mmCIF file of C-alpha atoms and ligand atoms in Angstrom:
data_model
loop_
_atom_site.group_PDB
_atom_site.id
_atom_site.type_symbol
_atom_site.label_atom_id
_atom_site.label_comp_id
_atom_site.label_asym_id
_atom_site.label_seq_id
_atom_site.Cartn_x
_atom_site.Cartn_y
_atom_site.Cartn_z
ATOM 1 C CA UNK K 1 14.980 10.973 -3.183
ATOM 2 C CA UNK K 2 14.216 8.465 -5.930
ATOM 3 C CA UNK K 3 13.274 9.543 -9.392
ATOM 4 C CA UNK K 4 9.375 10.514 -9.793
ATOM 5 C CA UNK K 5 7.424 7.715 -11.229
ATOM 6 C CA UNK K 6 4.210 8.369 -13.424
ATOM 7 C CA UNK K 7 1.045 7.114 -11.976
ATOM 8 C CA UNK K 8 -2.337 7.140 -13.852
ATOM 9 C CA UNK K 9 -6.019 7.115 -12.312
ATOM 10 C CA UNK K 10 -8.636 7.087 -14.655
ATOM 11 C CA UNK K 11 -11.918 8.286 -13.804
ATOM 12 C CA UNK K 12 -10.100 10.981 -12.194
ATOM 13 C CA UNK K 13 -13.314 13.408 -11.890
ATOM 14 C CA UNK K 14 -15.200 10.716 -10.222
ATOM 15 C CA UNK K 15 -15.848 9.842 -6.524
ATOM 16 C CA UNK K 16 -13.346 7.273 -5.649
ATOM 17 C CA UNK K 17 -10.597 9.123 -7.443
ATOM 18 C CA UNK K 18 -11.387 12.071 -5.189
ATOM 19 C CA UNK K 19 -10.431 10.144 -2.319
ATOM 20 C CA UNK K 20 -7.597 8.099 -3.824
ATOM 21 C CA UNK K 21 -5.609 11.099 -5.369
ATOM 22 C CA UNK K 22 -4.710 12.225 -2.085
ATOM 23 C CA UNK K 23 -3.469 9.165 -0.646
ATOM 24 C CA UNK K 24 -1.485 8.448 -3.570
ATOM 25 C CA UNK K 25 0.013 12.057 -3.775
ATOM 26 C CA UNK K 26 0.785 11.992 -0.013
ATOM 27 C CA UNK K 27 2.844 8.740 -0.212
ATOM 28 C CA UNK K 28 0.633 6.361 1.668
ATOM 29 C CA UNK K 29 0.783 4.149 -1.761
ATOM 30 C CA UNK K 30 4.414 4.158 -2.948
ATOM 31 C CA UNK K 31 6.173 5.178 0.526
ATOM 32 C CA UNK K 32 7.369 8.310 1.918
ATOM 33 C CA UNK K 33 10.510 8.677 -0.415
ATOM 34 C CA UNK K 34 8.768 8.132 -3.842
ATOM 35 C CA UNK K 35 7.711 11.269 -5.582
ATOM 36 C CA UNK K 36 5.167 11.010 -8.147
ATOM 37 C CA UNK K 37 3.694 12.433 -11.287
ATOM 38 C CA UNK K 38 0.123 12.227 -11.552
ATOM 39 C CA UNK K 39 -1.531 11.536 -14.859
ATOM 40 C CA UNK K 40 -5.474 12.294 -14.602
ATOM 41 C CA UNK K 41 -7.834 10.560 -17.197
ATOM 42 C CA UNK K 42 -11.302 11.379 -17.652
ATOM 43 C CA UNK K 43 -13.796 11.749 -20.668
ATOM 44 C CA UNK K 44 -14.354 15.202 -22.258
ATOM 45 C CA UNK K 45 -17.095 16.722 -20.594
ATOM 46 C CA UNK K 46 -15.553 16.222 -17.345
ATOM 47 C CA UNK K 47 -12.446 18.225 -17.974
ATOM 48 C CA UNK K 48 -14.129 21.300 -16.344
ATOM 49 C CA UNK K 49 -14.523 19.110 -13.127
ATOM 50 C CA UNK K 50 -11.295 17.779 -13.268
ATOM 51 C CA UNK K 51 -9.396 21.219 -13.311
ATOM 52 C CA UNK K 52 -11.063 21.500 -9.970
ATOM 53 C CA UNK K 53 -9.361 18.437 -8.685
ATOM 54 C CA UNK K 54 -6.208 19.701 -10.349
ATOM 55 C CA UNK K 55 -6.536 22.978 -8.449
ATOM 56 C CA UNK K 56 -7.293 20.954 -5.147
ATOM 57 C CA UNK K 57 -4.098 18.888 -5.510
ATOM 58 C CA UNK K 58 -2.151 22.003 -6.027
ATOM 59 C CA UNK K 59 -3.433 23.375 -2.796
ATOM 60 C CA UNK K 60 -2.591 20.201 -0.776
ATOM 61 C CA UNK K 61 0.987 21.502 -1.284
ATOM 62 C CA UNK K 62 2.118 17.870 -1.061
ATOM 63 C CA UNK K 63 6.090 17.561 -1.298
ATOM 64 C CA UNK K 64 5.889 14.435 -3.132
ATOM 65 C CA UNK K 65 3.796 15.444 -5.802
ATOM 66 C CA UNK K 66 6.042 16.569 -8.679
ATOM 67 C CA UNK K 67 3.260 17.271 -11.436
ATOM 68 C CA UNK K 68 -0.061 16.731 -12.712
ATOM 69 C CA UNK K 69 -1.540 15.888 -16.221
ATOM 70 C CA UNK K 70 -4.897 16.034 -16.521
ATOM 71 C CA UNK K 71 -6.222 14.844 -19.895
ATOM 72 C CA UNK K 72 -8.975 13.084 -22.013
ATOM 73 C CA UNK K 73 -6.642 11.192 -24.398
ATOM 74 C CA UNK K 74 -5.642 7.584 -23.127
ATOM 75 C CA UNK K 75 -2.486 7.306 -24.910
ATOM 76 C CA UNK K 76 -1.291 10.676 -23.597
ATOM 77 C CA UNK K 77 -2.539 9.413 -20.112
ATOM 78 C CA UNK K 78 -0.835 6.045 -20.273
ATOM 79 C CA UNK K 79 2.353 7.161 -21.784
ATOM 80 C CA UNK K 80 5.435 5.618 -19.359
ATOM 81 C CA UNK K 81 3.305 5.031 -16.420
ATOM 82 C CA UNK K 82 4.612 2.657 -14.170
ATOM 83 C CA UNK K 83 1.315 2.133 -12.002
ATOM 84 C CA UNK K 84 -2.243 2.302 -13.422
ATOM 85 C CA UNK K 85 -5.392 2.713 -11.237
ATOM 86 C CA UNK K 86 -8.451 2.119 -13.736
ATOM 87 C CA UNK K 87 -11.055 3.337 -11.794
ATOM 88 C CA UNK K 88 -12.960 5.168 -14.566
ATOM 89 C CA UNK K 89 -16.484 3.359 -15.654
ATOM 90 C CA UNK K 90 -19.960 3.733 -15.097
ATOM 91 C CA UNK K 91 -20.795 3.073 -11.556
ATOM 92 C CA UNK K 92 -23.343 0.728 -10.682
ATOM 93 C CA UNK K 93 -26.542 2.426 -9.502
ATOM 94 C CA UNK K 94 -29.429 1.152 -6.948
ATOM 95 C CA UNK K 95 -31.243 -1.700 -8.382
ATOM 96 C CA UNK K 96 -28.755 -2.588 -11.065
ATOM 97 C CA UNK K 97 -26.983 -5.870 -11.346
ATOM 98 C CA UNK K 98 -23.330 -5.900 -12.367
ATOM 99 C CA UNK K 99 -24.220 -7.744 -15.587
ATOM 100 C CA UNK K 100 -25.996 -4.555 -17.160
ATOM 101 C CA UNK K 101 -22.864 -2.851 -16.774
ATOM 102 C CA UNK K 102 -20.776 -5.264 -18.572
ATOM 103 C CA UNK K 103 -21.636 -4.318 -22.225
ATOM 104 C CA UNK K 104 -21.098 -0.769 -21.393
ATOM 105 C CA UNK K 105 -17.741 -1.065 -19.338
ATOM 106 C CA UNK K 106 -15.987 -3.738 -21.378
ATOM 107 C CA UNK K 107 -15.410 -1.358 -24.285
ATOM 108 C CA UNK K 108 -13.668 1.206 -22.145
ATOM 109 C CA UNK K 109 -11.143 -1.597 -20.907
ATOM 110 C CA UNK K 110 -10.442 -2.724 -24.686
ATOM 111 C CA UNK K 111 -9.436 0.709 -25.733
ATOM 112 C CA UNK K 112 -7.231 1.077 -22.575
ATOM 113 C CA UNK K 113 -5.678 -1.940 -23.124
ATOM 114 C CA UNK K 114 -4.409 -1.001 -26.394
ATOM 115 C CA UNK K 115 -3.538 2.237 -25.298
ATOM 116 C CA UNK K 116 -1.493 0.513 -22.396
ATOM 117 C CA UNK K 117 0.089 -1.890 -24.996
ATOM 118 C CA UNK K 118 1.211 1.051 -27.027
ATOM 119 C CA UNK K 119 2.516 3.634 -24.651
ATOM 120 C CA UNK K 120 2.849 2.463 -21.087
ATOM 121 C CA UNK K 121 6.061 0.777 -19.283
ATOM 122 C CA UNK K 122 6.141 -2.715 -20.186
ATOM 123 C CA UNK K 123 6.337 -3.743 -16.428
ATOM 124 C CA UNK K 124 3.468 -1.443 -15.447
ATOM 125 C CA UNK K 125 1.362 -2.704 -12.504
ATOM 126 C CA UNK K 126 -2.377 -2.310 -13.577
ATOM 127 C CA UNK K 127 -5.187 -2.373 -10.968
ATOM 128 C CA UNK K 128 -8.688 -2.461 -12.334
ATOM 129 C CA UNK K 129 -11.287 -1.246 -10.005
ATOM 130 C CA UNK K 130 -14.050 -0.178 -12.270
ATOM 131 C CA UNK K 131 -16.943 -3.026 -12.874
ATOM 132 C CA UNK K 132 -17.046 -5.908 -13.655
ATOM 133 C CA UNK K 133 -13.646 -5.452 -12.544
ATOM 134 C CA UNK K 134 -12.372 -9.076 -12.859
ATOM 135 C CA UNK K 135 -13.714 -9.248 -16.483
ATOM 136 C CA UNK K 136 -12.541 -5.807 -17.245
ATOM 137 C CA UNK K 137 -8.755 -6.752 -16.249
ATOM 138 C CA UNK K 138 -9.043 -9.794 -18.417
ATOM 139 C CA UNK K 139 -10.393 -7.634 -21.477
ATOM 140 C CA UNK K 140 -7.302 -4.941 -20.579
ATOM 141 C CA UNK K 141 -4.919 -7.805 -20.537
ATOM 142 C CA UNK K 142 -5.898 -9.443 -23.822
ATOM 143 C CA UNK K 143 -5.616 -5.980 -25.898
ATOM 144 C CA UNK K 144 -2.221 -5.346 -24.254
ATOM 145 C CA UNK K 145 -0.245 -8.638 -25.438
ATOM 146 C CA UNK K 146 3.107 -6.956 -25.052
ATOM 147 C CA UNK K 147 2.705 -6.591 -21.043
ATOM 148 C CA UNK K 148 2.780 -9.622 -19.124
ATOM 149 C CA UNK K 149 -0.471 -10.711 -17.864
ATOM 150 C CA UNK K 150 0.730 -10.997 -14.355
ATOM 151 C CA UNK K 151 0.843 -7.171 -14.445
ATOM 152 C CA UNK K 152 -3.063 -7.195 -14.674
ATOM 153 C CA UNK K 153 -5.066 -7.359 -11.671
ATOM 154 C CA UNK K 154 -8.485 -6.801 -10.260
ATOM 155 C CA UNK K 155 -10.009 -5.164 -6.832
ATOM 156 C CA UNK K 156 -11.230 -7.662 -4.345
ATOM 157 C CA UNK K 157 -9.184 -5.676 -1.361
ATOM 158 C CA UNK K 158 -12.202 -3.880 -0.403
ATOM 159 C CA UNK K 159 -14.171 -7.406 -0.006
ATOM 160 C CA UNK K 160 -11.100 -8.377 1.960
ATOM 161 C CA UNK K 161 -11.280 -5.354 4.351
ATOM 162 C CA UNK K 162 -14.961 -5.668 4.503
ATOM 163 C CA UNK K 163 -14.851 -9.396 5.677
ATOM 164 C CA UNK K 164 -11.765 -8.456 8.086
ATOM 165 C CA UNK K 165 -13.844 -5.798 9.641
ATOM 166 C CA UNK K 166 -16.646 -7.954 10.195
ATOM 167 C CA UNK K 167 -14.659 -10.925 11.822
ATOM 168 C CA UNK K 168 -12.812 -8.079 14.056
ATOM 169 C CA UNK K 169 -16.170 -6.725 15.191
ATOM 170 C CA UNK K 170 -17.596 -10.502 16.020
ATOM 171 C CA UNK K 171 -14.709 -11.053 18.038
ATOM 172 C CA UNK K 172 -14.153 -7.690 19.693
ATOM 173 C CA UNK K 173 -10.531 -7.205 18.706
ATOM 174 C CA UNK K 174 -8.725 -4.534 16.554
ATOM 175 C CA UNK K 175 -9.184 -4.963 13.041
ATOM 176 C CA UNK K 176 -5.414 -5.466 12.402
ATOM 177 C CA UNK K 177 -5.511 -8.385 14.770
ATOM 178 C CA UNK K 178 -7.341 -10.402 12.132
ATOM 179 C CA UNK K 179 -5.412 -11.671 9.128
ATOM 180 C CA UNK K 180 -5.419 -14.337 6.143
ATOM 181 C CA UNK K 181 -9.150 -13.750 5.579
ATOM 182 C CA UNK K 182 -9.627 -14.662 1.931
ATOM 183 C CA UNK K 183 -11.872 -13.544 -0.919
ATOM 184 C CA UNK K 184 -11.945 -16.168 -3.630
ATOM 185 C CA UNK K 185 -13.626 -15.708 -7.219
ATOM 186 C CA UNK K 186 -15.492 -12.703 -8.680
ATOM 187 C CA UNK K 187 -15.886 -9.190 -7.137
ATOM 188 C CA UNK K 188 -19.543 -9.736 -7.284
ATOM 189 C CA UNK K 189 -22.455 -11.239 -5.193
ATOM 190 C CA UNK K 190 -20.766 -14.622 -6.069
ATOM 191 C CA UNK K 191 -17.547 -13.971 -4.262
ATOM 192 C CA UNK K 192 -16.726 -16.088 -1.625
ATOM 193 C CA UNK K 193 -15.496 -14.732 1.539
ATOM 194 C CA UNK K 194 -13.598 -17.240 3.482
ATOM 195 C CA UNK K 195 -12.481 -17.164 7.180
ATOM 196 C CA UNK K 196 -11.359 -20.905 7.460
ATOM 197 C CA UNK K 197 -7.822 -20.017 7.323
ATOM 198 C CA UNK K 198 -8.113 -16.723 9.104
ATOM 199 C CA UNK K 199 -6.003 -15.998 12.124
ATOM 200 C CA UNK K 200 -7.180 -13.900 15.089
ATOM 201 C CA UNK K 201 -4.539 -12.249 17.932
ATOM 202 C CA UNK K 202 -6.675 -12.474 21.021
ATOM 203 C CA UNK K 203 -4.912 -11.278 24.379
ATOM 204 C CA UNK K 204 -1.801 -11.427 22.171
ATOM 205 C CA UNK K 205 -2.165 -14.951 21.283
ATOM 206 C CA UNK K 206 -2.761 -16.163 17.761
ATOM 207 C CA UNK K 207 -5.532 -18.558 17.090
ATOM 208 C CA UNK K 208 -7.775 -20.069 14.124
ATOM 209 C CA UNK K 209 -10.608 -17.611 13.756
ATOM 210 C CA UNK K 210 -12.929 -20.761 13.242
ATOM 211 C CA UNK K 211 -12.095 -21.902 16.739
ATOM 212 C CA UNK K 212 -12.278 -18.634 18.277
ATOM 213 C CA UNK K 213 -15.698 -17.720 16.862
ATOM 214 C CA UNK K 214 -16.776 -21.273 17.290
ATOM 215 C CA UNK K 215 -19.841 -20.690 15.103
ATOM 216 C CA UNK K 216 -19.541 -22.408 11.699
ATOM 217 C CA UNK K 217 -22.785 -21.615 10.917
ATOM 218 C CA UNK K 218 -22.175 -18.118 10.904
ATOM 219 C CA UNK K 219 -19.149 -18.619 8.917
ATOM 220 C CA UNK K 220 -20.911 -20.020 6.132
ATOM 221 C CA UNK K 221 -24.245 -17.737 6.213
ATOM 222 C CA UNK K 222 -24.542 -14.567 7.518
ATOM 223 C CA UNK K 223 -20.793 -13.779 7.296
ATOM 224 C CA UNK K 224 -20.593 -14.516 3.789
ATOM 225 C CA UNK K 225 -23.726 -12.958 2.903
ATOM 226 C CA UNK K 226 -22.971 -9.660 4.739
ATOM 227 C CA UNK K 227 -19.599 -9.280 2.796
ATOM 228 C CA UNK K 228 -21.126 -10.209 -0.815
ATOM 229 C CA UNK K 229 -23.938 -7.889 -0.039
ATOM 230 C CA UNK K 230 -22.085 -4.912 1.523
ATOM 231 C CA UNK K 231 -21.854 -2.977 -1.444
ATOM 232 C CA UNK K 232 -25.485 -3.174 -1.941
ATOM 233 C CA UNK K 233 -25.826 -1.977 1.510
ATOM 234 C CA UNK K 234 -23.685 1.083 1.052
ATOM 235 C CA UNK K 235 -25.563 1.913 -1.933
ATOM 236 C CA UNK K 236 -29.092 1.542 -0.479
ATOM 237 C CA UNK K 237 -27.769 4.031 2.485
ATOM 238 C CA UNK K 238 -25.873 6.461 0.516
ATOM 239 C CA UNK K 239 -27.491 6.393 -2.596
ATOM 240 C CA UNK K 240 -24.055 6.050 -3.892
ATOM 241 C CA UNK K 241 -21.478 3.178 -4.484
ATOM 242 C CA UNK K 242 -18.741 3.068 -1.790
ATOM 243 C CA UNK K 243 -15.867 5.376 -2.490
ATOM 244 C CA UNK K 244 -13.667 6.234 0.739
ATOM 245 C CA UNK K 245 -13.399 2.504 1.351
ATOM 246 C CA UNK K 246 -12.974 1.634 -2.360
ATOM 247 C CA UNK K 247 -10.030 4.181 -2.534
ATOM 248 C CA UNK K 248 -8.564 2.846 0.749
ATOM 249 C CA UNK K 249 -8.858 -0.692 -0.624
ATOM 250 C CA UNK K 250 -7.276 0.407 -3.940
ATOM 251 C CA UNK K 251 -4.208 2.044 -2.276
ATOM 252 C CA UNK K 252 -3.898 -1.172 -0.067
ATOM 253 C CA UNK K 253 -3.627 -3.333 -3.099
ATOM 254 C CA UNK K 254 -1.071 -1.398 -5.048
ATOM 255 C CA UNK K 255 0.967 -0.445 -1.799
ATOM 256 C CA UNK K 256 1.086 -4.216 -1.151
ATOM 257 C CA UNK K 257 2.027 -4.890 -4.658
ATOM 258 C CA UNK K 258 4.728 -2.362 -5.071
ATOM 259 C CA UNK K 259 6.076 -2.825 -1.234
ATOM 260 C CA UNK K 260 5.409 -6.320 -0.374
ATOM 261 C CA UNK K 261 2.708 -8.072 1.878
ATOM 262 C CA UNK K 262 4.791 -9.344 4.828
ATOM 263 C CA UNK K 263 3.603 -12.151 6.347
ATOM 264 C CA UNK K 264 -0.036 -11.308 5.210
ATOM 265 C CA UNK K 265 -2.185 -12.991 2.730
ATOM 266 C CA UNK K 266 -3.904 -10.761 0.613
ATOM 267 C CA UNK K 267 -6.516 -11.097 -2.121
ATOM 268 C CA UNK K 268 -6.430 -10.116 -5.522
ATOM 269 C CA UNK K 269 -7.914 -10.943 -8.962
ATOM 270 C CA UNK K 270 -5.221 -12.586 -11.091
ATOM 271 C CA UNK K 271 -5.096 -14.480 -14.335
ATOM 272 C CA UNK K 272 -5.992 -17.973 -13.360
ATOM 273 C CA UNK K 273 -3.459 -20.697 -13.887
ATOM 274 C CA UNK K 274 -6.219 -23.251 -12.662
ATOM 275 C CA UNK K 275 -4.851 -23.582 -9.169
ATOM 276 C CA UNK K 276 -7.469 -24.863 -6.681
ATOM 277 C CA UNK K 277 -9.463 -26.370 -9.658
ATOM 278 C CA UNK K 278 -10.527 -22.843 -10.810
ATOM 279 C CA UNK K 279 -11.181 -22.084 -14.500
ATOM 280 C CA UNK K 280 -7.975 -20.963 -16.304
ATOM 281 C CA UNK K 281 -7.785 -17.880 -18.166
ATOM 282 C CA UNK K 282 -10.158 -15.604 -16.214
ATOM 283 C CA UNK K 283 -9.456 -13.089 -13.502
ATOM 284 C CA UNK K 284 -10.153 -14.831 -10.328
ATOM 285 C CA UNK K 285 -9.542 -13.775 -6.887
ATOM 286 C CA UNK K 286 -6.924 -16.011 -4.909
ATOM 287 C CA UNK K 287 -5.136 -15.309 -1.807
ATOM 288 C CA UNK K 288 -1.420 -14.131 -2.438
ATOM 289 C CA UNK K 289 1.666 -13.106 -0.861
ATOM 290 C CA UNK K 290 3.932 -10.492 -2.570
ATOM 291 C CA UNK K 291 7.732 -10.036 -2.466
ATOM 292 C CA UNK K 292 9.724 -7.803 -4.806
ATOM 293 C CA UNK K 293 6.812 -6.527 -6.808
ATOM 294 C CA UNK K 294 5.700 -10.042 -7.713
ATOM 295 C CA UNK K 295 2.508 -11.922 -6.378
ATOM 296 C CA UNK K 296 2.277 -15.720 -5.702
ATOM 297 C CA UNK K 297 -0.824 -17.715 -5.086
ATOM 298 C CA UNK K 298 -0.967 -19.274 -1.497
ATOM 299 C CA UNK K 299 -0.654 -22.814 -2.150
ATOM 300 C CA UNK K 300 -1.830 -26.108 -0.318
ATOM 301 C CA UNK K 301 -4.733 -24.786 1.547
ATOM 302 C CA UNK K 302 -7.536 -27.307 2.009
ATOM 303 C CA UNK K 303 -10.621 -26.852 0.160
ATOM 304 C CA UNK K 304 -13.822 -28.309 2.073
ATOM 305 C CA UNK K 305 -17.027 -29.389 0.057
ATOM 306 C CA UNK K 306 -18.686 -26.322 1.040
ATOM 307 C CA UNK K 307 -15.637 -24.273 -0.374
ATOM 308 C CA UNK K 308 -15.508 -26.460 -3.533
ATOM 309 C CA UNK K 309 -19.287 -25.457 -4.189
ATOM 310 C CA UNK K 310 -18.569 -21.695 -3.746
ATOM 311 C CA UNK K 311 -15.376 -21.632 -5.942
ATOM 312 C CA UNK K 312 -17.153 -23.548 -8.361
ATOM 313 C CA UNK K 313 -20.306 -21.407 -8.448
ATOM 314 C CA UNK K 314 -17.835 -17.941 -8.636
ATOM 315 C CA UNK K 315 -15.842 -19.673 -11.426
ATOM 316 C CA UNK K 316 -18.635 -20.500 -13.395
ATOM 317 C CA UNK K 317 -19.952 -16.871 -13.219
ATOM 318 C CA UNK K 318 -16.580 -15.612 -14.444
ATOM 319 C CA UNK K 319 -16.720 -18.030 -17.441
ATOM 320 C CA UNK K 320 -19.761 -16.690 -18.599
ATOM 321 C CA UNK K 321 -18.982 -13.183 -18.029
ATOM 322 C CA UNK K 322 -15.774 -13.870 -20.284
ATOM 323 C CA UNK K 323 -17.715 -15.250 -22.927
ATOM 324 C CA UNK K 324 -20.217 -12.138 -22.891
ATOM 325 C CA UNK K 325 -17.434 -9.764 -22.818
ATOM 326 C CA UNK K 326 -15.503 -11.498 -25.745
ATOM 327 C CA UNK K 327 -18.895 -11.401 -27.615
ATOM 328 C CA UNK K 328 -18.987 -7.391 -26.910
ATOM 329 C CA UNK K 329 -15.564 -6.835 -27.939
ATOM 330 C CA UNK K 330 -16.218 -8.573 -31.554
ATOM 331 C CA UNK K 331 -18.666 -5.897 -32.236
HETATM 332 P P1 NAX L 1 -17.907 7.827 -10.532
HETATM 333 O O1 NAX L 1 -19.257 8.023 -11.479
HETATM 334 O O2 NAX L 1 -18.124 8.755 -9.318
HETATM 335 O O3 NAX L 1 -16.702 8.263 -11.412
HETATM 336 C C1 NAX L 1 -16.508 7.686 -12.682
HETATM 337 C C2 NAX L 1 -15.634 8.605 -13.546
HETATM 338 O O4 NAX L 1 -15.134 7.684 -14.514
HETATM 339 C C3 NAX L 1 -16.502 9.682 -13.846
HETATM 340 O O5 NAX L 1 -15.762 10.911 -13.700
HETATM 341 C C4 NAX L 1 -16.482 9.229 -15.374
HETATM 342 O O6 NAX L 1 -16.449 10.681 -16.320
HETATM 343 C C5 NAX L 1 -15.097 8.589 -15.510
HETATM 344 N N1 NAX L 1 -15.223 7.754 -16.899
HETATM 345 C C6 NAX L 1 -16.150 7.031 -17.556
HETATM 346 N N2 NAX L 1 -15.950 6.625 -18.782
HETATM 347 C C7 NAX L 1 -14.560 6.760 -18.543
HETATM 348 C C8 NAX L 1 -13.550 6.308 -19.632
HETATM 349 N N3 NAX L 1 -13.587 5.797 -20.932
HETATM 350 N N4 NAX L 1 -12.113 7.064 -19.372
HETATM 351 C C9 NAX L 1 -11.926 7.741 -18.366
HETATM 352 N N5 NAX L 1 -12.683 7.868 -17.410
HETATM 353 C C10 NAX L 1 -14.159 7.764 -17.585
HETATM 354 O O7 NAX L 1 -17.853 6.202 -10.068
HETATM 355 P P2 NAX L 1 -16.849 5.866 -8.828
HETATM 356 O O8 NAX L 1 -17.856 5.741 -7.801
HETATM 357 O O9 NAX L 1 -15.694 6.525 -8.658
HETATM 358 O O10 NAX L 1 -16.741 4.080 -9.381
HETATM 359 C C11 NAX L 1 -16.037 4.015 -10.224
HETATM 360 C C12 NAX L 1 -15.895 2.377 -10.471
HETATM 361 O O11 NAX L 1 -15.587 1.672 -9.565
HETATM 362 C C13 NAX L 1 -17.293 2.069 -10.809
HETATM 363 O O12 NAX L 1 -17.162 1.124 -12.212
HETATM 364 C C14 NAX L 1 -17.946 1.222 -9.708
HETATM 365 O O13 NAX L 1 -18.629 0.199 -9.925
HETATM 366 C C15 NAX L 1 -16.275 0.703 -9.427
HETATM 367 N N6 NAX L 1 -16.677 0.093 -8.001
HETATM 368 C C16 NAX L 1 -15.431 -0.926 -7.758
HETATM 369 C C17 NAX L 1 -15.318 -1.471 -6.598
HETATM 370 C C18 NAX L 1 -14.435 -2.621 -6.222
HETATM 371 O O14 NAX L 1 -14.289 -3.316 -5.116
HETATM 372 N N7 NAX L 1 -13.677 -3.305 -7.416
HETATM 373 C C19 NAX L 1 -15.973 -1.130 -5.263
HETATM 374 C C20 NAX L 1 -16.483 0.423 -5.469
HETATM 375 C C21 NAX L 1 -16.897 0.809 -6.646
HETATM 376 O O15 NAX L 1 -18.394 0.344 -6.560
#
């Protein structure tokens, strides 16, 4: 059995963490042979609730869980961690736009970037879930200059899973038989869910999704808007934001980053190098493949005029968010 790795989850007393912690501790993320030591960070008023979560983790009697450290101190929480799930933030409530959240949440990620820089392992893999996830990841990276910027990512996997699921339903096939759907840009309503390179396995034969669906209008309109607005639809129905599916997506993201993406493309927000004419130095979601713990942007895709417009639009929003965030950080 390998030596245990330290894994931190922030917002550990919250609803996403409630689903996520079991997945990490049961081996679904780092594999069935990798023991984990969980560091749980939340704010001081939540320590009582967190104690209950710690009790429940103990009561799960999970063989891979070698220890749990609940704390309200970021430097204690991030000490020597190999993986960080930055979930803790103020969640978006019904009727609230993501921009309203920015100034409240960006400060948290500045402070956590500084703490990671000081005490985390230098090869820590950081996944930012808390919104606005892309810009929070960028700020976190900026305040952790001793950790490579490739190690900071934002979650758009939930959007990818939603898109994949929509296409599978449309085609009447199992969800795992759809691959290479792409989420471009921001985890917001400007994101571009793109099925133009997706592949579906139908009756055992792989076929491009656009040909299989044969409805260009659907792929450019209601497919895109359904995925873009799915978070809001869940809030409207549940009166709370997505949690079960968000936790599953966070597990998928980190598992693929540690263990590889195989022959599938996965979408994640990474610091842009300007690929596909996107703005540099914002955290932009691209299709990537992952091998040996390193992600690589899928190259050589054709960008249609429609896609160009969508990429430019979401890129513009990210540039604006970055500027707003940098202004907040100056205060
Ligand atoms: P909850 O309100 O249930 O939990 C958030 C937890 O974070 C609370 O326990 C709170 O005390 C804690 N927290 C607040 N400030 C903190 C700090 N400085 N350090 C540590 N912990 C802190 O929210 P939940 O539903 O779990 O959502 C968490 C975040 O995920 C939100 O920002 C939400 O908007 C975001 N989401 C991101 C998604 C994505 O795809 N990237 C999808 C789901 C979700 O909406």
